[in-house]
């Protein structure tokens, strides 16, 4: 083929860009919630189960987890943390920051191969209110990734009001969920899970190295809530 013939050949067509809102069907996933007896975990478990998701609450004591599950209804089950991790496809970590590292270290084998969603906010409190803490690894999510080398760690669900999540009179939670992670497929799975809750939307917000400022923003929201007697959330505009 001559150079002139080559010039006349049509250029290879580029595949169209993937629609960022084309998210997977996650309705069949079993979702575990570690720390599911605490306000945030319990609220998330309730909302997801109410939306039709199969949910298992995890706690250090199986009896305590089952009691919380019975209270929530909607088919929620309770188990100890290890069983919750083993039986779930996706596991939300909603434990207190003080027990975050120890809990995850003890569940490393049970969480192997799982998609883990860390929603823990490292915060301190003094007379001036809430303030952000910075873990040695950079963030709670990065600590989780370091402790769980055989899991796929993402970060999401940081900015949700436990009061709103647990209120059965509220039909929709009007907020966006910032989702961070290393693999696009994992991030999209978590985005889709957030979207199962009416009024909620999952928005990609970067890689795990950017998790610290997302976790820290909760300190600002606590200040907003105290000043305005509110249950503030976030909306990302123009996306």
PDB file of N, CA and C in Angstrom, residues 30-97:
ATOM      1  N   UNK A  30     -25.456  -9.191  49.014  1.00  0.00           N
ATOM      2  CA  UNK A  30     -25.669  -9.244  50.461  1.00  0.00           C
ATOM      3  C   UNK A  30     -24.730  -8.218  51.085  1.00  0.00           C
ATOM      4  N   UNK A  31     -25.303  -7.288  51.845  1.00  0.00           N
ATOM      5  CA  UNK A  31     -24.534  -6.197  52.449  1.00  0.00           C
ATOM      6  C   UNK A  31     -24.378  -6.451  53.945  1.00  0.00           C
ATOM      7  N   UNK A  32     -23.145  -6.490  54.408  1.00  0.00           N
ATOM      8  CA  UNK A  32     -22.866  -6.592  55.834  1.00  0.00           C
ATOM      9  C   UNK A  32     -22.518  -5.227  56.385  1.00  0.00           C
ATOM     10  N   UNK A  33     -22.926  -4.970  57.622  1.00  0.00           N
ATOM     11  CA  UNK A  33     -22.609  -3.692  58.270  1.00  0.00           C
ATOM     12  C   UNK A  33     -21.919  -3.977  59.596  1.00  0.00           C
ATOM     13  N   UNK A  34     -20.596  -3.792  59.618  1.00  0.00           N
ATOM     14  CA  UNK A  34     -19.848  -3.930  60.860  1.00  0.00           C
ATOM     15  C   UNK A  34     -20.063  -2.676  61.691  1.00  0.00           C
ATOM     16  N   UNK A  35     -20.418  -2.849  62.944  1.00  0.00           N
ATOM     17  CA  UNK A  35     -20.815  -1.703  63.743  1.00  0.00           C
ATOM     18  C   UNK A  35     -22.278  -1.372  63.514  1.00  0.00           C
ATOM     19  N   UNK A  36     -23.021  -2.389  63.127  1.00  0.00           N
ATOM     20  CA  UNK A  36     -24.424  -2.195  62.772  1.00  0.00           C
ATOM     21  C   UNK A  36     -25.347  -1.948  63.945  1.00  0.00           C
ATOM     22  N   UNK A  37     -24.829  -2.003  65.157  1.00  0.00           N
ATOM     23  CA  UNK A  37     -25.659  -1.675  66.315  1.00  0.00           C
ATOM     24  C   UNK A  37     -25.463  -0.223  66.752  1.00  0.00           C
ATOM     25  N   UNK A  38     -24.499   0.471  66.154  1.00  0.00           N
ATOM     26  CA  UNK A  38     -24.302   1.894  66.429  1.00  0.00           C
ATOM     27  C   UNK A  38     -25.232   2.740  65.581  1.00  0.00           C
ATOM     28  N   UNK A  39     -25.364   4.029  65.878  1.00  0.00           N
ATOM     29  CA  UNK A  39     -26.332   4.878  65.169  1.00  0.00           C
ATOM     30  C   UNK A  39     -26.145   4.913  63.654  1.00  0.00           C
ATOM     31  N   UNK A  40     -24.911   5.130  63.183  1.00  0.00           N
ATOM     32  CA  UNK A  40     -24.670   5.237  61.741  1.00  0.00           C
ATOM     33  C   UNK A  40     -24.882   3.894  61.046  1.00  0.00           C
ATOM     34  N   UNK A  41     -24.296   2.843  61.592  1.00  0.00           N
ATOM     35  CA  UNK A  41     -24.438   1.527  60.983  1.00  0.00           C
ATOM     36  C   UNK A  41     -25.870   1.049  60.988  1.00  0.00           C
ATOM     37  N   UNK A  42     -26.548   1.266  62.083  1.00  0.00           N
ATOM     38  CA  UNK A  42     -27.947   0.853  62.197  1.00  0.00           C
ATOM     39  C   UNK A  42     -28.827   1.612  61.209  1.00  0.00           C
ATOM     40  N   UNK A  43     -28.544   2.911  61.075  1.00  0.00           N
ATOM     41  CA  UNK A  43     -29.304   3.714  60.124  1.00  0.00           C
ATOM     42  C   UNK A  43     -29.091   3.277  58.687  1.00  0.00           C
ATOM     43  N   UNK A  44     -27.839   2.990  58.319  1.00  0.00           N
ATOM     44  CA  UNK A  44     -27.552   2.505  56.962  1.00  0.00           C
ATOM     45  C   UNK A  44     -28.201   1.145  56.719  1.00  0.00           C
ATOM     46  N   UNK A  45     -28.098   0.261  57.698  1.00  0.00           N
ATOM     47  CA  UNK A  45     -28.715  -1.061  57.565  1.00  0.00           C
ATOM     48  C   UNK A  45     -30.213  -0.932  57.335  1.00  0.00           C
ATOM     49  N   UNK A  46     -30.847  -0.055  58.098  1.00  0.00           N
ATOM     50  CA  UNK A  46     -32.294   0.152  57.966  1.00  0.00           C
ATOM     51  C   UNK A  46     -32.648   0.670  56.579  1.00  0.00           C
ATOM     52  N   UNK A  47     -31.945   1.685  56.109  1.00  0.00           N
ATOM     53  CA  UNK A  47     -32.272   2.281  54.803  1.00  0.00           C
ATOM     54  C   UNK A  47     -32.059   1.302  53.657  1.00  0.00           C
ATOM     55  N   UNK A  48     -30.963   0.561  53.697  1.00  0.00           N
ATOM     56  CA  UNK A  48     -30.687  -0.391  52.620  1.00  0.00           C
ATOM     57  C   UNK A  48     -31.682  -1.537  52.637  1.00  0.00           C
ATOM     58  N   UNK A  49     -32.004  -2.044  53.824  1.00  0.00           N
ATOM     59  CA  UNK A  49     -32.974  -3.133  53.916  1.00  0.00           C
ATOM     60  C   UNK A  49     -34.354  -2.658  53.479  1.00  0.00           C
ATOM     61  N   UNK A  50     -34.710  -1.460  53.850  1.00  0.00           N
ATOM     62  CA  UNK A  50     -35.999  -0.883  53.458  1.00  0.00           C
ATOM     63  C   UNK A  50     -36.090  -0.731  51.939  1.00  0.00           C
ATOM     64  N   UNK A  51     -34.922  -0.525  51.290  1.00  0.00           N
ATOM     65  CA  UNK A  51     -34.878  -0.409  49.832  1.00  0.00           C
ATOM     66  C   UNK A  51     -34.863  -1.770  49.140  1.00  0.00           C
ATOM     67  N   UNK A  52     -34.847  -2.861  49.929  1.00  0.00           N
ATOM     68  CA  UNK A  52     -34.900  -4.197  49.349  1.00  0.00           C
ATOM     69  C   UNK A  52     -33.591  -4.948  49.342  1.00  0.00           C
ATOM     70  N   UNK A  53     -32.546  -4.375  49.926  1.00  0.00           N
ATOM     71  CA  UNK A  53     -31.246  -5.049  49.977  1.00  0.00           C
ATOM     72  C   UNK A  53     -31.227  -6.089  51.090  1.00  0.00           C
ATOM     73  N   UNK A  54     -30.542  -7.206  50.869  1.00  0.00           N
ATOM     74  CA  UNK A  54     -30.332  -8.178  51.938  1.00  0.00           C
ATOM     75  C   UNK A  54     -29.211  -7.663  52.822  1.00  0.00           C
ATOM     76  N   UNK A  55     -29.496  -7.508  54.129  1.00  0.00           N
ATOM     77  CA  UNK A  55     -28.549  -6.875  55.045  1.00  0.00           C
ATOM     78  C   UNK A  55     -28.302  -7.770  56.250  1.00  0.00           C
ATOM     79  N   UNK A  56     -27.024  -7.868  56.644  1.00  0.00           N
ATOM     80  CA  UNK A  56     -26.623  -8.566  57.868  1.00  0.00           C
ATOM     81  C   UNK A  56     -25.888  -7.571  58.754  1.00  0.00           C
ATOM     82  N   UNK A  57     -26.350  -7.407  59.991  1.00  0.00           N
ATOM     83  CA  UNK A  57     -25.692  -6.541  60.959  1.00  0.00           C
ATOM     84  C   UNK A  57     -24.627  -7.344  61.698  1.00  0.00           C
ATOM     85  N   UNK A  58     -23.449  -6.748  61.845  1.00  0.00           N
ATOM     86  CA  UNK A  58     -22.381  -7.384  62.591  1.00  0.00           C
ATOM     87  C   UNK A  58     -22.094  -6.641  63.882  1.00  0.00           C
ATOM     88  N   UNK A  59     -21.760  -7.375  64.920  1.00  0.00           N
ATOM     89  CA  UNK A  59     -21.368  -6.800  66.203  1.00  0.00           C
ATOM     90  C   UNK A  59     -20.410  -7.771  66.873  1.00  0.00           C
ATOM     91  N   UNK A  60     -19.718  -7.295  67.909  1.00  0.00           N
ATOM     92  CA  UNK A  60     -18.828  -8.215  68.624  1.00  0.00           C
ATOM     93  C   UNK A  60     -19.629  -9.337  69.276  1.00  0.00           C
ATOM     94  N   UNK A  61     -20.870  -9.053  69.657  1.00  0.00           N
ATOM     95  CA  UNK A  61     -21.742 -10.059  70.264  1.00  0.00           C
ATOM     96  C   UNK A  61     -22.895 -10.356  69.315  1.00  0.00           C
ATOM     97  N   UNK A  62     -23.028 -11.617  68.913  1.00  0.00           N
ATOM     98  CA  UNK A  62     -24.086 -11.995  67.978  1.00  0.00           C
ATOM     99  C   UNK A  62     -25.467 -11.680  68.533  1.00  0.00           C
ATOM    100  N   UNK A  63     -25.640 -11.870  69.851  1.00  0.00           N
ATOM    101  CA  UNK A  63     -26.952 -11.623  70.454  1.00  0.00           C
ATOM    102  C   UNK A  63     -27.339 -10.153  70.330  1.00  0.00           C
ATOM    103  N   UNK A  64     -26.371  -9.280  70.531  1.00  0.00           N
ATOM    104  CA  UNK A  64     -26.648  -7.852  70.405  1.00  0.00           C
ATOM    105  C   UNK A  64     -27.005  -7.495  68.966  1.00  0.00           C
ATOM    106  N   UNK A  65     -26.301  -8.096  68.020  1.00  0.00           N
ATOM    107  CA  UNK A  65     -26.580  -7.846  66.610  1.00  0.00           C
ATOM    108  C   UNK A  65     -27.976  -8.329  66.238  1.00  0.00           C
ATOM    109  N   UNK A  66     -28.356  -9.494  66.728  1.00  0.00           N
ATOM    110  CA  UNK A  66     -29.669 -10.036  66.401  1.00  0.00           C
ATOM    111  C   UNK A  66     -30.784  -9.190  67.011  1.00  0.00           C
ATOM    112  N   UNK A  67     -30.556  -8.664  68.215  1.00  0.00           N
ATOM    113  CA  UNK A  67     -31.550  -7.802  68.843  1.00  0.00           C
ATOM    114  C   UNK A  67     -31.774  -6.543  68.008  1.00  0.00           C
ATOM    115  N   UNK A  68     -30.690  -5.963  67.502  1.00  0.00           N
ATOM    116  CA  UNK A  68     -30.810  -4.773  66.653  1.00  0.00           C
ATOM    117  C   UNK A  68     -31.496  -5.123  65.332  1.00  0.00           C
ATOM    118  N   UNK A  69     -31.175  -6.289  64.784  1.00  0.00           N
ATOM    119  CA  UNK A  69     -31.802  -6.725  63.533  1.00  0.00           C
ATOM    120  C   UNK A  69     -33.306  -6.921  63.708  1.00  0.00           C
ATOM    121  N   UNK A  70     -33.691  -7.540  64.816  1.00  0.00           N
ATOM    122  CA  UNK A  70     -35.116  -7.750  65.081  1.00  0.00           C
ATOM    123  C   UNK A  70     -35.853  -6.413  65.194  1.00  0.00           C
ATOM    124  N   UNK A  71     -35.189  -5.442  65.767  1.00  0.00           N
ATOM    125  CA  UNK A  71     -35.786  -4.113  65.917  1.00  0.00           C
ATOM    126  C   UNK A  71     -35.998  -3.443  64.558  1.00  0.00           C
ATOM    127  N   UNK A  72     -35.053  -3.648  63.639  1.00  0.00           N
ATOM    128  CA  UNK A  72     -35.140  -3.006  62.321  1.00  0.00           C
ATOM    129  C   UNK A  72     -36.147  -3.682  61.400  1.00  0.00           C
ATOM    130  N   UNK A  73     -36.271  -5.011  61.494  1.00  0.00           N
ATOM    131  CA  UNK A  73     -37.175  -5.722  60.597  1.00  0.00           C
ATOM    132  C   UNK A  73     -36.642  -5.731  59.176  1.00  0.00           C
ATOM    133  N   UNK A  74     -37.532  -5.780  58.197  1.00  0.00           N
ATOM    134  CA  UNK A  74     -37.179  -5.775  56.774  1.00  0.00           C
ATOM    135  C   UNK A  74     -36.202  -6.895  56.409  1.00  0.00           C
ATOM    136  N   UNK A  75     -36.257  -8.001  57.134  1.00  0.00           N
ATOM    137  CA  UNK A  75     -35.413  -9.142  56.811  1.00  0.00           C
ATOM    138  C   UNK A  75     -33.975  -9.025  57.260  1.00  0.00           C
ATOM    139  N   UNK A  76     -33.643  -8.003  58.030  1.00  0.00           N
ATOM    140  CA  UNK A  76     -32.261  -7.824  58.507  1.00  0.00           C
ATOM    141  C   UNK A  76     -31.910  -8.962  59.466  1.00  0.00           C
ATOM    142  N   UNK A  77     -30.698  -9.491  59.329  1.00  0.00           N
ATOM    143  CA  UNK A  77     -30.205 -10.537  60.217  1.00  0.00           C
ATOM    144  C   UNK A  77     -29.046 -10.004  61.056  1.00  0.00           C
ATOM    145  N   UNK A  78     -28.795 -10.653  62.176  1.00  0.00           N
ATOM    146  CA  UNK A  78     -27.687 -10.280  63.037  1.00  0.00           C
ATOM    147  C   UNK A  78     -26.694 -11.421  63.174  1.00  0.00           C
ATOM    148  N   UNK A  79     -25.419 -11.086  63.346  1.00  0.00           N
ATOM    149  CA  UNK A  79     -24.365 -12.099  63.495  1.00  0.00           C
ATOM    150  C   UNK A  79     -23.164 -11.441  64.159  1.00  0.00           C
ATOM    151  N   UNK A  80     -22.219 -12.256  64.625  1.00  0.00           N
ATOM    152  CA  UNK A  80     -20.989 -11.641  65.109  1.00  0.00           C
ATOM    153  C   UNK A  80     -20.212 -11.106  63.899  1.00  0.00           C
ATOM    154  N   UNK A  81     -19.237 -10.269  64.168  1.00  0.00           N
ATOM    155  CA  UNK A  81     -18.547  -9.583  63.076  1.00  0.00           C
ATOM    156  C   UNK A  81     -17.944 -10.536  62.050  1.00  0.00           C
ATOM    157  N   UNK A  82     -17.333 -11.608  62.511  1.00  0.00           N
ATOM    158  CA  UNK A  82     -16.669 -12.537  61.591  1.00  0.00           C
ATOM    159  C   UNK A  82     -17.675 -13.211  60.666  1.00  0.00           C
ATOM    160  N   UNK A  83     -18.787 -13.668  61.223  1.00  0.00           N
ATOM    161  CA  UNK A  83     -19.804 -14.315  60.386  1.00  0.00           C
ATOM    162  C   UNK A  83     -20.439 -13.316  59.426  1.00  0.00           C
ATOM    163  N   UNK A  84     -20.668 -12.108  59.911  1.00  0.00           N
ATOM    164  CA  UNK A  84     -21.201 -11.058  59.049  1.00  0.00           C
ATOM    165  C   UNK A  84     -20.281 -10.835  57.852  1.00  0.00           C
ATOM    166  N   UNK A  85     -18.990 -10.744  58.097  1.00  0.00           N
ATOM    167  CA  UNK A  85     -18.022 -10.533  57.019  1.00  0.00           C
ATOM    168  C   UNK A  85     -18.021 -11.699  56.036  1.00  0.00           C
ATOM    169  N   UNK A  86     -18.036 -12.906  56.555  1.00  0.00           N
ATOM    170  CA  UNK A  86     -17.963 -14.091  55.691  1.00  0.00           C
ATOM    171  C   UNK A  86     -19.196 -14.233  54.804  1.00  0.00           C
ATOM    172  N   UNK A  87     -20.361 -13.902  55.325  1.00  0.00           N
ATOM    173  CA  UNK A  87     -21.613 -14.122  54.595  1.00  0.00           C
ATOM    174  C   UNK A  87     -21.966 -12.997  53.625  1.00  0.00           C
ATOM    175  N   UNK A  88     -21.227 -11.909  53.662  1.00  0.00           N
ATOM    176  CA  UNK A  88     -21.583 -10.724  52.873  1.00  0.00           C
ATOM    177  C   UNK A  88     -20.724 -10.608  51.616  1.00  0.00           C
ATOM    178  N   UNK A  89     -21.313 -10.017  50.576  1.00  0.00           N
ATOM    179  CA  UNK A  89     -20.568  -9.713  49.352  1.00  0.00           C
ATOM    180  C   UNK A  89     -19.848  -8.381  49.485  1.00  0.00           C
ATOM    181  N   UNK A  90     -20.488  -7.448  50.143  1.00  0.00           N
ATOM    182  CA  UNK A  90     -19.968  -6.099  50.348  1.00  0.00           C
ATOM    183  C   UNK A  90     -20.130  -5.778  51.827  1.00  0.00           C
ATOM    184  N   UNK A  91     -19.099  -5.216  52.447  1.00  0.00           N
ATOM    185  CA  UNK A  91     -19.122  -4.971  53.887  1.00  0.00           C
ATOM    186  C   UNK A  91     -18.859  -3.496  54.167  1.00  0.00           C
ATOM    187  N   UNK A  92     -19.809  -2.861  54.849  1.00  0.00           N
ATOM    188  CA  UNK A  92     -19.666  -1.465  55.269  1.00  0.00           C
ATOM    189  C   UNK A  92     -19.059  -1.445  56.673  1.00  0.00           C
ATOM    190  N   UNK A  93     -17.990  -0.672  56.836  1.00  0.00           N
ATOM    191  CA  UNK A  93     -17.332  -0.540  58.131  1.00  0.00           C
ATOM    192  C   UNK A  93     -17.828   0.739  58.800  1.00  0.00           C
ATOM    193  N   UNK A  94     -18.620   0.578  59.857  1.00  0.00           N
ATOM    194  CA  UNK A  94     -19.207   1.724  60.557  1.00  0.00           C
ATOM    195  C   UNK A  94     -18.903   1.648  62.052  1.00  0.00           C
ATOM    196  N   UNK A  95     -17.736   1.135  62.386  1.00  0.00           N
ATOM    197  CA  UNK A  95     -17.351   0.984  63.796  1.00  0.00           C
ATOM    198  C   UNK A  95     -16.802   2.309  64.315  1.00  0.00           C
ATOM    199  N   UNK A  96     -16.764   2.520  65.635  1.00  0.00           N
ATOM    200  CA  UNK A  96     -16.147   3.741  66.179  1.00  0.00           C
ATOM    201  C   UNK A  96     -14.670   3.823  65.791  1.00  0.00           C
ATOM    202  N   UNK A  97     -14.183   5.050  65.578  1.00  0.00           N
ATOM    203  CA  UNK A  97     -12.793   5.229  65.175  1.00  0.00           C
ATOM    204  C   UNK A  97     -11.829   4.580  66.159  1.00  0.00           C
TER     205      UNK A  97
END
